[in-house]
Amino acid sequence: MPRDIVLRSFSLYMSILVFTLIILVGAFIAGLLGSLTGLGGGVVIIPLLTLGFNIDIRYAIGTSLVAIIANSSGAAAAYIKEGITNIRLGMFLEIATTIGAVAGAMIAVYFPTHWVAILFGLVLLVTAALQLRKKEDHLEVANGDTLAGKLRLNSSYPTSEGEVHYSVRRVPGGFLLMLLAGMMSALLGIGAGAFKVLGMDHIMHVPFKVSTTTSNFMIGVTAAASSVVYFQRGYIDPGLCFPVVIGVLLGATLGSRILLRSATGTLRMIFSIVISILAAEMIYKGIKTGF
Amino acid sequence: MRLKKRIQDVDMQAFIGKMLRTGVTLSACVTVIGGLLYIFRHNDIVPDYRNFTKVGEQYISIVDILKGVSQFKARAIIQLGVLLLIATPIARVIFSVVAFLMEKDYLYTIITLVVLGIICYSIAGGVA
């Protein structure tokens, strides 16, 4: 065999192997950061694939949604055992997030990709701002809405000081925000956990820990509802899925192990700045390619 | 009665937790097997993801994917892993329908069926 053919095939061989390994490492870091900061892997993996590797945003969205399912299901398995997740609340709100997800996947076809990039940047900025919000529980001990009572959403969760009871209020408002969160999830390929937590914690006054774990519980089903659409549309490529899904999964697993309730304030601040820069780049790229 | 219901809730949670973990582990194993075959076998194909072209039909249709898996094709195996992953939360919803029914919680049986219905609509391709 001529030497140059051997060399050429070797270099091509390297490029696919190296490509997979680099994405694997990138996805690992994305999963680790997403887990440490509680933002999820999607907000990092999409800019990594589109800005870093120039990958078409449709491939990025499809791949990211699959990675999110892995992440959410893995974490939900751990949280459910602790009894913090409010399964009824999650189940009820999943009606809204899955309707939002199907609607989002439906309108995605009519949405030019540069607009998706711009919207992604804007949502990323909101997420960064939400991340800096002070976390405090609005514990409602009084009876919540009559609707919350009828739906049996009021519950309790274990804390270091024993079982704490809480009531849920403003159910319709929370439901509406979940429609939006589901739509954002499908359209942008993210978990939209920040929006889900905002709806439960801020609007419905669900304790923060219950909000975050219940949000995680809902993310997998929401992403499954839209990813089946993208799968049929051919957005989900096996060559990309392998490094992204496995990388994010490994990173998130490590992240959940080293998260020792330590002071993550500084880390969260740094991360918010980083994703703000990524957001600005996404918006810039969207404007540059689209207009 | 109240205590009994509580115990059933805890059982249901334990089972859902186990189910989710099994689904993720299984799909990750399948994906890694396919992925390793892919990077070591396909040394002549350089992927171009810059321009979007729909993924080939052999990686979309479930029948074709299973056929590919039986022929030990790398990317078909990865897609099987991906399908298992997508199926994991859906299986959780299906199980929840049964669990709520066993608890005689008919309101939540209906709520869960609505969620399942929306997902089925999505799978049926009404949107794609």
Short mmCIF file of C-alpha atoms in Angstrom, two decimals:
data_model
loop_
_atom_site.label_atom_id
_atom_site.label_comp_id
_atom_site.label_asym_id
_atom_site.label_seq_id
_atom_site.Cartn_x
_atom_site.Cartn_y
_atom_site.Cartn_z
CA MET A 1 0.00 0.00 0.00
CA PRO A 2 1.47 3.41 -0.94
CA ARG A 3 2.76 5.31 2.03
CA ASP A 4 0.64 8.43 1.51
CA ILE A 5 -2.60 6.43 1.53
CA VAL A 6 -1.57 4.83 4.81
CA LEU A 7 -0.77 8.26 6.22
CA ARG A 8 -3.98 9.80 4.94
CA SER A 9 -6.18 7.07 6.33
CA PHE A 10 -4.27 7.30 9.58
CA SER A 11 -4.86 11.03 9.86
CA LEU A 12 -8.56 10.61 9.05
CA TYR A 13 -8.71 7.83 11.59
CA MET A 14 -7.16 10.19 14.10
CA SER A 15 -9.56 12.95 13.28
CA ILE A 16 -12.68 10.93 14.07
CA LEU A 17 -11.10 9.45 17.18
CA VAL A 18 -9.75 12.82 18.33
CA PHE A 19 -13.05 14.54 17.52
CA THR A 20 -14.93 12.03 19.67
CA LEU A 21 -12.42 12.30 22.52
CA ILE A 22 -12.43 16.11 22.52
CA ILE A 23 -16.24 16.21 22.59
CA LEU A 24 -16.21 13.57 25.32
CA VAL A 25 -13.94 15.76 27.47
CA GLY A 26 -15.98 18.88 26.71
CA ALA A 27 -19.24 17.12 27.57
CA PHE A 28 -17.66 15.79 30.75
CA ILE A 29 -16.78 19.34 31.85
CA ALA A 30 -20.25 20.56 30.86
CA GLY A 31 -21.88 17.83 32.92
CA LEU A 32 -19.60 18.52 35.87
CA LEU A 33 -20.26 22.29 35.82
CA GLY A 34 -23.97 21.79 35.26
CA SER A 35 -24.18 19.45 38.21
CA LEU A 36 -22.05 21.58 40.56
CA THR A 37 -24.04 24.71 39.87
CA GLY A 38 -27.42 23.04 39.56
CA LEU A 39 -27.99 24.45 36.08
CA GLY A 40 -27.85 21.19 34.17
CA GLY A 41 -25.60 20.29 31.26
CA GLY A 42 -27.67 21.77 28.41
CA VAL A 43 -26.74 25.39 28.90
CA VAL A 44 -23.05 24.51 28.50
CA ILE A 45 -23.23 21.73 25.91
CA ILE A 46 -25.13 23.77 23.27
CA PRO A 47 -22.61 26.68 23.20
CA LEU A 48 -19.77 24.12 23.30
CA LEU A 49 -21.07 22.30 20.21
CA THR A 50 -22.21 25.34 18.24
CA LEU A 51 -19.56 27.95 19.14
CA GLY A 52 -16.70 25.55 19.84
CA PHE A 53 -17.18 23.04 17.03
CA ASN A 54 -19.36 24.94 14.59
CA ILE A 55 -21.92 22.15 14.74
CA ASP A 56 -25.38 22.98 13.38
CA ILE A 57 -27.65 23.98 16.26
CA ARG A 58 -30.26 21.35 15.28
CA TYR A 59 -27.77 18.52 15.88
CA ALA A 60 -26.73 20.26 19.12
CA ILE A 61 -30.33 20.51 20.37
CA GLY A 62 -31.18 16.89 19.58
CA THR A 63 -28.02 15.57 21.21
CA SER A 64 -28.35 17.82 24.25
CA LEU A 65 -31.94 16.68 24.92
CA VAL A 66 -30.81 13.05 25.02
CA ALA A 67 -27.98 13.93 27.43
CA ILE A 68 -30.48 15.80 29.62
CA ILE A 69 -32.67 12.69 29.93
CA ALA A 70 -29.67 10.69 31.15
CA ASN A 71 -28.76 13.38 33.63
CA SER A 72 -32.21 13.97 34.98
CA SER A 73 -33.08 10.30 35.33
CA GLY A 74 -29.81 9.51 37.11
CA ALA A 75 -30.23 12.36 39.59
CA ALA A 76 -33.97 11.78 40.06
CA ALA A 77 -33.26 8.18 41.06
CA ALA A 78 -31.10 9.44 43.93
CA TYR A 79 -33.48 12.22 45.06
CA ILE A 80 -36.65 10.13 44.99
CA LYS A 81 -35.16 7.72 47.51
CA GLU A 82 -34.66 10.58 49.97
CA GLY A 83 -38.38 11.36 49.78
CA ILE A 84 -37.90 15.05 48.98
CA THR A 85 -39.43 14.95 45.49
CA ASN A 86 -43.15 15.78 45.41
CA ILE A 87 -44.26 13.16 42.88
CA ARG A 88 -47.88 14.38 42.67
CA LEU A 89 -46.81 17.97 42.08
CA GLY A 90 -44.30 16.78 39.45
CA MET A 91 -46.85 14.56 37.74
CA PHE A 92 -49.46 17.32 37.63
CA LEU A 93 -47.05 19.93 36.29
CA GLU A 94 -45.72 17.46 33.70
CA ILE A 95 -49.03 17.97 31.89
CA ALA A 96 -47.93 21.57 31.32
CA THR A 97 -44.27 20.85 30.54
CA THR A 98 -45.05 18.07 28.03
CA ILE A 99 -47.71 20.18 26.27
CA GLY A 100 -45.15 22.99 26.15
CA ALA A 101 -42.50 20.58 24.83
CA VAL A 102 -44.71 19.23 22.03
CA ALA A 103 -45.70 22.79 21.09
CA GLY A 104 -42.04 23.86 21.16
CA ALA A 105 -40.97 20.97 18.92
CA MET A 106 -43.87 21.84 16.61
CA ILE A 107 -42.89 25.49 16.14
CA ALA A 108 -39.16 24.68 15.96
CA VAL A 109 -39.53 23.88 12.24
CA TYR A 110 -40.76 27.39 11.50
CA PHE A 111 -38.10 29.00 13.65
CA PRO A 112 -34.95 30.03 11.70
CA THR A 113 -31.80 28.69 13.37
CA HIS A 114 -30.29 32.15 13.86
CA TRP A 115 -33.37 33.11 15.87
CA VAL A 116 -32.92 29.95 17.94
CA ALA A 117 -29.34 31.07 18.68
CA ILE A 118 -30.50 34.55 19.70
CA LEU A 119 -33.31 33.17 21.87
CA PHE A 120 -30.86 30.74 23.42
CA GLY A 121 -28.54 33.63 24.34
CA LEU A 122 -31.40 35.60 25.89
CA VAL A 123 -32.64 32.61 27.90
CA LEU A 124 -29.07 31.97 29.01
CA LEU A 125 -28.83 35.55 30.31
CA VAL A 126 -32.08 35.14 32.26
CA THR A 127 -30.78 31.83 33.65
CA ALA A 128 -27.55 33.53 34.79
CA ALA A 129 -29.56 36.27 36.49
CA LEU A 130 -31.86 33.73 38.18
CA GLN A 131 -28.80 31.88 39.39
CA LEU A 132 -27.65 34.92 41.39
CA ARG A 133 -31.06 35.27 43.03
CA LYS A 134 -31.07 34.77 46.76
CA LYS A 135 -32.43 31.40 47.72
CA GLU A 136 -34.93 31.56 50.51
CA ASP A 137 -37.83 29.37 51.39
CA HIS A 138 -41.28 30.88 51.42
CA LEU A 139 -42.71 28.27 53.69
CA GLU A 140 -46.50 28.32 53.70
CA VAL A 141 -47.91 26.58 56.69
CA ALA A 142 -51.40 28.04 56.24
CA ASN A 143 -53.72 26.28 53.84
CA GLY A 144 -52.75 26.90 50.24
CA ASP A 145 -55.15 27.25 47.33
CA THR A 146 -58.35 25.23 47.28
CA LEU A 147 -57.05 23.90 43.97
CA ALA A 148 -53.81 22.77 45.63
CA GLY A 149 -55.93 21.02 48.26
CA LYS A 150 -58.11 19.30 45.70
CA LEU A 151 -55.05 18.14 43.76
CA ARG A 152 -53.40 17.04 47.00
CA LEU A 153 -50.24 18.99 46.24
CA ASN A 154 -49.63 20.00 49.85
CA SER A 155 -47.08 17.67 51.32
CA SER A 156 -44.11 17.36 53.65
CA TYR A 157 -40.42 16.65 53.27
CA PRO A 158 -37.66 15.46 55.59
CA THR A 159 -35.19 18.05 56.94
CA SER A 160 -32.54 17.94 59.66
CA GLU A 161 -35.21 19.24 62.07
CA GLY A 162 -37.69 16.55 61.18
CA GLU A 163 -40.62 16.41 58.76
CA VAL A 164 -41.66 19.87 57.51
CA HIS A 165 -45.16 20.39 56.12
CA TYR A 166 -45.79 22.88 53.36
CA SER A 167 -48.74 24.18 51.38
CA VAL A 168 -48.80 25.13 47.74
CA ARG A 169 -50.42 28.28 46.37
CA ARG A 170 -51.05 29.96 43.00
CA VAL A 171 -51.35 26.68 41.10
CA PRO A 172 -52.58 28.23 37.79
CA GLY A 173 -49.66 30.68 37.70
CA GLY A 174 -47.17 27.89 38.27
CA PHE A 175 -48.87 25.78 35.61
CA LEU A 176 -48.58 28.60 33.04
CA LEU A 177 -44.88 29.08 33.71
CA MET A 178 -44.38 25.30 33.24
CA LEU A 179 -45.95 25.57 29.76
CA LEU A 180 -43.31 28.17 28.93
CA ALA A 181 -40.52 26.11 30.54
CA GLY A 182 -41.53 23.05 28.49
CA MET A 183 -41.54 25.10 25.31
CA MET A 184 -38.09 26.59 26.02
CA SER A 185 -36.78 23.10 26.79
CA ALA A 186 -37.89 21.72 23.42
CA LEU A 187 -36.98 24.76 21.36
CA LEU A 188 -33.50 25.22 22.83
CA GLY A 189 -32.51 21.70 23.92
CA ILE A 190 -32.10 22.59 27.58
CA GLY A 191 -33.70 21.26 30.76
CA ALA A 192 -35.03 24.73 31.62
CA GLY A 193 -34.63 23.77 35.28
CA ALA A 194 -34.13 27.41 36.30
CA PHE A 195 -37.62 28.26 34.99
CA LYS A 196 -39.20 25.22 36.59
CA VAL A 197 -37.66 26.05 39.94
CA LEU A 198 -38.76 29.67 39.58
CA GLY A 199 -42.33 28.53 39.00
CA MET A 200 -42.43 26.23 42.00
CA ASP A 201 -40.31 28.18 44.45
CA HIS A 202 -41.26 31.77 43.62
CA ILE A 203 -44.85 31.46 42.40
CA MET A 204 -46.15 28.37 44.17
CA HIS A 205 -44.04 28.79 47.32
CA VAL A 206 -42.81 25.21 47.32
CA PRO A 207 -39.68 24.85 49.56
CA PHE A 208 -36.48 25.31 47.57
CA LYS A 209 -35.15 21.79 48.02
CA VAL A 210 -38.48 20.27 46.97
CA SER A 211 -38.57 22.64 43.96
CA THR A 212 -35.13 21.65 42.69
CA THR A 213 -35.64 17.90 43.08
CA THR A 214 -39.16 17.98 41.62
CA SER A 215 -37.88 20.07 38.71
CA ASN A 216 -35.25 17.42 38.06
CA PHE A 217 -37.92 14.72 38.18
CA MET A 218 -39.91 16.56 35.48
CA ILE A 219 -37.00 17.37 33.15
CA GLY A 220 -36.56 13.78 31.88
CA VAL A 221 -40.17 13.35 30.82
CA THR A 222 -40.26 16.81 29.25
CA ALA A 223 -37.10 16.13 27.24
CA ALA A 224 -38.44 12.69 26.22
CA ALA A 225 -41.62 14.29 24.82
CA SER A 226 -39.64 16.56 22.50
CA SER A 227 -36.74 14.23 21.71
CA VAL A 228 -39.06 11.62 20.15
CA VAL A 229 -40.05 14.35 17.66
CA TYR A 230 -36.45 15.29 16.96
CA PHE A 231 -35.49 11.63 16.64
CA GLN A 232 -38.04 11.23 13.85
CA ARG A 233 -36.84 14.46 12.24
CA GLY A 234 -33.28 13.12 12.12
CA TYR A 235 -31.73 15.64 14.56
CA ILE A 236 -30.25 12.91 16.73
CA ASP A 237 -26.96 11.67 15.31
CA PRO A 238 -25.35 8.55 16.83
CA GLY A 239 -21.79 9.76 16.20
CA LEU A 240 -22.46 12.87 18.31
CA CYS A 241 -24.68 11.21 20.89
CA PHE A 242 -22.04 8.75 22.01
CA PRO A 243 -19.45 11.27 23.32
CA VAL A 244 -22.01 13.85 24.48
CA VAL A 245 -24.31 11.52 26.43
CA ILE A 246 -21.52 9.53 28.03
CA GLY A 247 -19.42 12.64 28.77
CA VAL A 248 -22.28 14.56 30.38
CA LEU A 249 -23.38 11.51 32.35
CA LEU A 250 -19.87 10.90 33.76
CA GLY A 251 -19.38 14.60 34.55
CA ALA A 252 -22.74 14.91 36.30
CA THR A 253 -22.14 11.73 38.30
CA LEU A 254 -18.79 13.03 39.50
CA GLY A 255 -20.37 16.44 40.23
CA SER A 256 -23.06 14.95 42.43
CA ARG A 257 -20.39 13.02 44.36
CA ILE A 258 -18.17 16.02 45.13
CA LEU A 259 -21.06 18.35 45.95
CA LEU A 260 -20.65 18.50 49.70
CA ARG A 261 -22.94 21.42 50.47
CA SER A 262 -19.79 23.54 50.58
CA ALA A 263 -19.84 27.26 49.85
CA THR A 264 -20.63 27.24 46.17
CA GLY A 265 -21.36 30.98 46.12
CA THR A 266 -18.10 31.91 44.40
CA LEU A 267 -18.38 29.05 41.92
CA ARG A 268 -21.92 30.09 41.08
CA MET A 269 -20.79 33.69 40.54
CA ILE A 270 -17.96 32.62 38.21
CA PHE A 271 -20.29 30.32 36.33
CA SER A 272 -22.87 33.08 35.90
CA ILE A 273 -20.23 35.33 34.37
CA VAL A 274 -19.05 32.55 32.04
CA ILE A 275 -22.53 31.75 30.78
CA SER A 276 -23.25 35.46 30.30
CA ILE A 277 -20.24 35.64 27.98
CA LEU A 278 -21.43 32.51 26.14
CA ALA A 279 -24.90 34.07 25.88
CA ALA A 280 -23.47 37.22 24.33
CA GLU A 281 -21.52 35.08 21.82
CA MET A 282 -24.61 33.10 20.88
CA ILE A 283 -26.57 36.30 20.29
CA TYR A 284 -23.68 37.78 18.28
CA LYS A 285 -23.39 34.63 16.17
CA GLY A 286 -27.14 34.55 15.59
CA ILE A 287 -27.17 38.17 14.44
CA LYS A 288 -24.04 37.76 12.27
CA THR A 289 -25.29 34.68 10.41
CA GLY A 290 -28.91 35.71 10.15
CA PHE A 291 -28.94 39.30 9.00
CA MET B 1 -55.48 3.62 56.30
CA ARG B 2 -53.34 6.73 56.21
CA LEU B 3 -50.30 4.74 57.27
CA LYS B 4 -50.99 2.12 54.64
CA LYS B 5 -51.17 4.72 51.91
CA ARG B 6 -47.90 6.23 53.07
CA ILE B 7 -46.13 2.88 52.90
CA GLN B 8 -47.37 2.34 49.37
CA ASP B 9 -46.10 5.79 48.37
CA VAL B 10 -42.66 4.93 49.71
CA ASP B 11 -42.68 1.58 47.85
CA MET B 12 -43.62 3.35 44.65
CA GLN B 13 -40.80 5.87 45.09
CA ALA B 14 -38.24 3.15 45.72
CA PHE B 15 -39.37 1.26 42.64
CA ILE B 16 -39.35 4.35 40.42
CA GLY B 17 -35.85 5.20 41.64
CA LYS B 18 -34.57 1.73 40.85
CA MET B 19 -36.26 1.73 37.46
CA LEU B 20 -34.72 5.07 36.42
CA ARG B 21 -31.26 3.98 37.51
CA THR B 22 -31.54 0.65 35.68
CA GLY B 23 -32.70 2.39 32.49
CA VAL B 24 -29.83 4.87 32.50
CA THR B 25 -27.20 2.21 33.29
CA LEU B 26 -28.47 -0.17 30.63
CA SER B 27 -28.62 2.50 27.92
CA ALA B 28 -25.18 3.85 28.87
CA CYS B 29 -23.69 0.34 28.52
CA VAL B 30 -25.30 -0.18 25.11
CA THR B 31 -24.18 3.30 23.96
CA VAL B 32 -20.59 2.69 25.07
CA ILE B 33 -20.42 -0.67 23.25
CA GLY B 34 -21.73 0.94 20.07
CA GLY B 35 -19.49 3.98 20.55
CA LEU B 36 -16.32 1.95 20.96
CA LEU B 37 -17.13 -0.09 17.86
CA TYR B 38 -17.84 3.18 16.03
CA ILE B 39 -14.54 4.94 16.80
CA PHE B 40 -12.42 1.90 16.07
CA ARG B 41 -14.24 0.70 12.99
CA HIS B 42 -15.18 3.84 11.10
CA ASN B 43 -11.76 5.22 10.38
CA ASP B 44 -12.56 6.50 6.92
CA ILE B 45 -15.60 8.64 7.63
CA VAL B 46 -15.11 12.21 8.76
CA PRO B 47 -18.39 13.57 10.07
CA ASP B 48 -19.51 16.98 8.88
CA TYR B 49 -21.91 18.43 11.37
CA ARG B 50 -21.60 22.02 10.19
CA ASN B 51 -24.38 21.69 7.68
CA PHE B 52 -27.51 19.99 8.77
CA THR B 53 -28.58 16.95 6.80
CA LYS B 54 -31.22 14.69 8.22
CA VAL B 55 -29.75 11.59 9.85
CA GLY B 56 -30.09 8.52 7.59
CA GLU B 57 -33.36 6.56 7.72
CA GLN B 58 -31.45 3.51 9.02
CA TYR B 59 -30.87 5.46 12.26
CA ILE B 60 -34.47 6.66 12.61
CA SER B 61 -36.79 3.73 11.98
CA ILE B 62 -36.88 1.34 14.93
CA VAL B 63 -37.13 -1.70 12.65
CA ASP B 64 -34.04 -0.59 10.73
CA ILE B 65 -32.14 0.15 13.94
CA LEU B 66 -32.90 -3.34 15.30
CA LYS B 67 -31.85 -4.85 11.98
CA GLY B 68 -28.59 -2.89 12.24
CA VAL B 69 -28.07 -4.09 15.80
CA SER B 70 -28.52 -7.71 14.73
CA GLN B 71 -25.80 -7.12 12.11
CA PHE B 72 -23.66 -5.59 14.87
CA LYS B 73 -23.53 -2.16 13.23
CA ALA B 74 -21.90 0.40 15.51
CA ARG B 75 -24.18 3.40 14.99
CA ALA B 76 -27.32 1.29 15.13
CA ILE B 77 -26.19 0.05 18.55
CA ILE B 78 -25.64 3.66 19.72
CA GLN B 79 -29.14 4.57 18.51
CA LEU B 80 -30.55 1.61 20.44
CA GLY B 81 -28.87 3.03 23.55
CA VAL B 82 -30.41 6.43 22.81
CA LEU B 83 -33.86 4.86 22.36
CA LEU B 84 -33.50 3.01 25.67
CA LEU B 85 -32.63 6.30 27.32
CA ILE B 86 -35.65 8.11 25.85
CA ALA B 87 -37.82 5.16 26.91
CA THR B 88 -36.67 5.37 30.53
CA PRO B 89 -38.77 8.38 31.69
CA ILE B 90 -41.67 7.17 29.52
CA ALA B 91 -41.55 3.80 31.29
CA ARG B 92 -41.63 5.73 34.57
CA VAL B 93 -44.88 7.42 33.50
CA ILE B 94 -46.42 4.07 32.46
CA PHE B 95 -45.48 2.55 35.79
CA SER B 96 -46.93 5.56 37.65
CA VAL B 97 -50.31 4.94 35.98
CA VAL B 98 -50.34 1.40 37.40
CA ALA B 99 -49.05 2.53 40.80
CA PHE B 100 -51.68 5.27 41.21
CA LEU B 101 -54.36 2.81 40.13
CA MET B 102 -53.18 0.33 42.76
CA GLU B 103 -53.34 3.08 45.38
CA LYS B 104 -56.90 3.77 44.17
CA ASP B 105 -55.84 7.36 43.51
CA TYR B 106 -58.07 7.83 40.48
CA LEU B 107 -57.46 11.56 40.13
CA TYR B 108 -53.74 10.96 39.66
CA THR B 109 -54.32 7.94 37.47
CA ILE B 110 -56.13 10.30 35.07
CA ILE B 111 -53.50 13.04 35.39
CA THR B 112 -50.74 10.53 34.59
CA LEU B 113 -52.75 9.13 31.66
CA VAL B 114 -53.02 12.66 30.26
CA VAL B 115 -49.21 13.01 30.38
CA LEU B 116 -48.86 9.60 28.73
CA GLY B 117 -51.38 10.62 26.06
CA ILE B 118 -49.38 13.75 25.21
CA ILE B 119 -46.19 11.69 24.88
CA CYS B 120 -47.97 9.10 22.71
CA TYR B 121 -49.22 11.89 20.45
CA SER B 122 -45.63 13.03 20.13
CA ILE B 123 -44.39 9.48 19.38
CA ALA B 124 -47.15 8.87 16.83
CA GLY B 125 -45.46 11.49 14.69
CA GLY B 126 -48.33 13.95 14.63
CA VAL B 127 -45.76 16.66 15.21
CA ALA B 128 -42.72 15.48 13.27
#
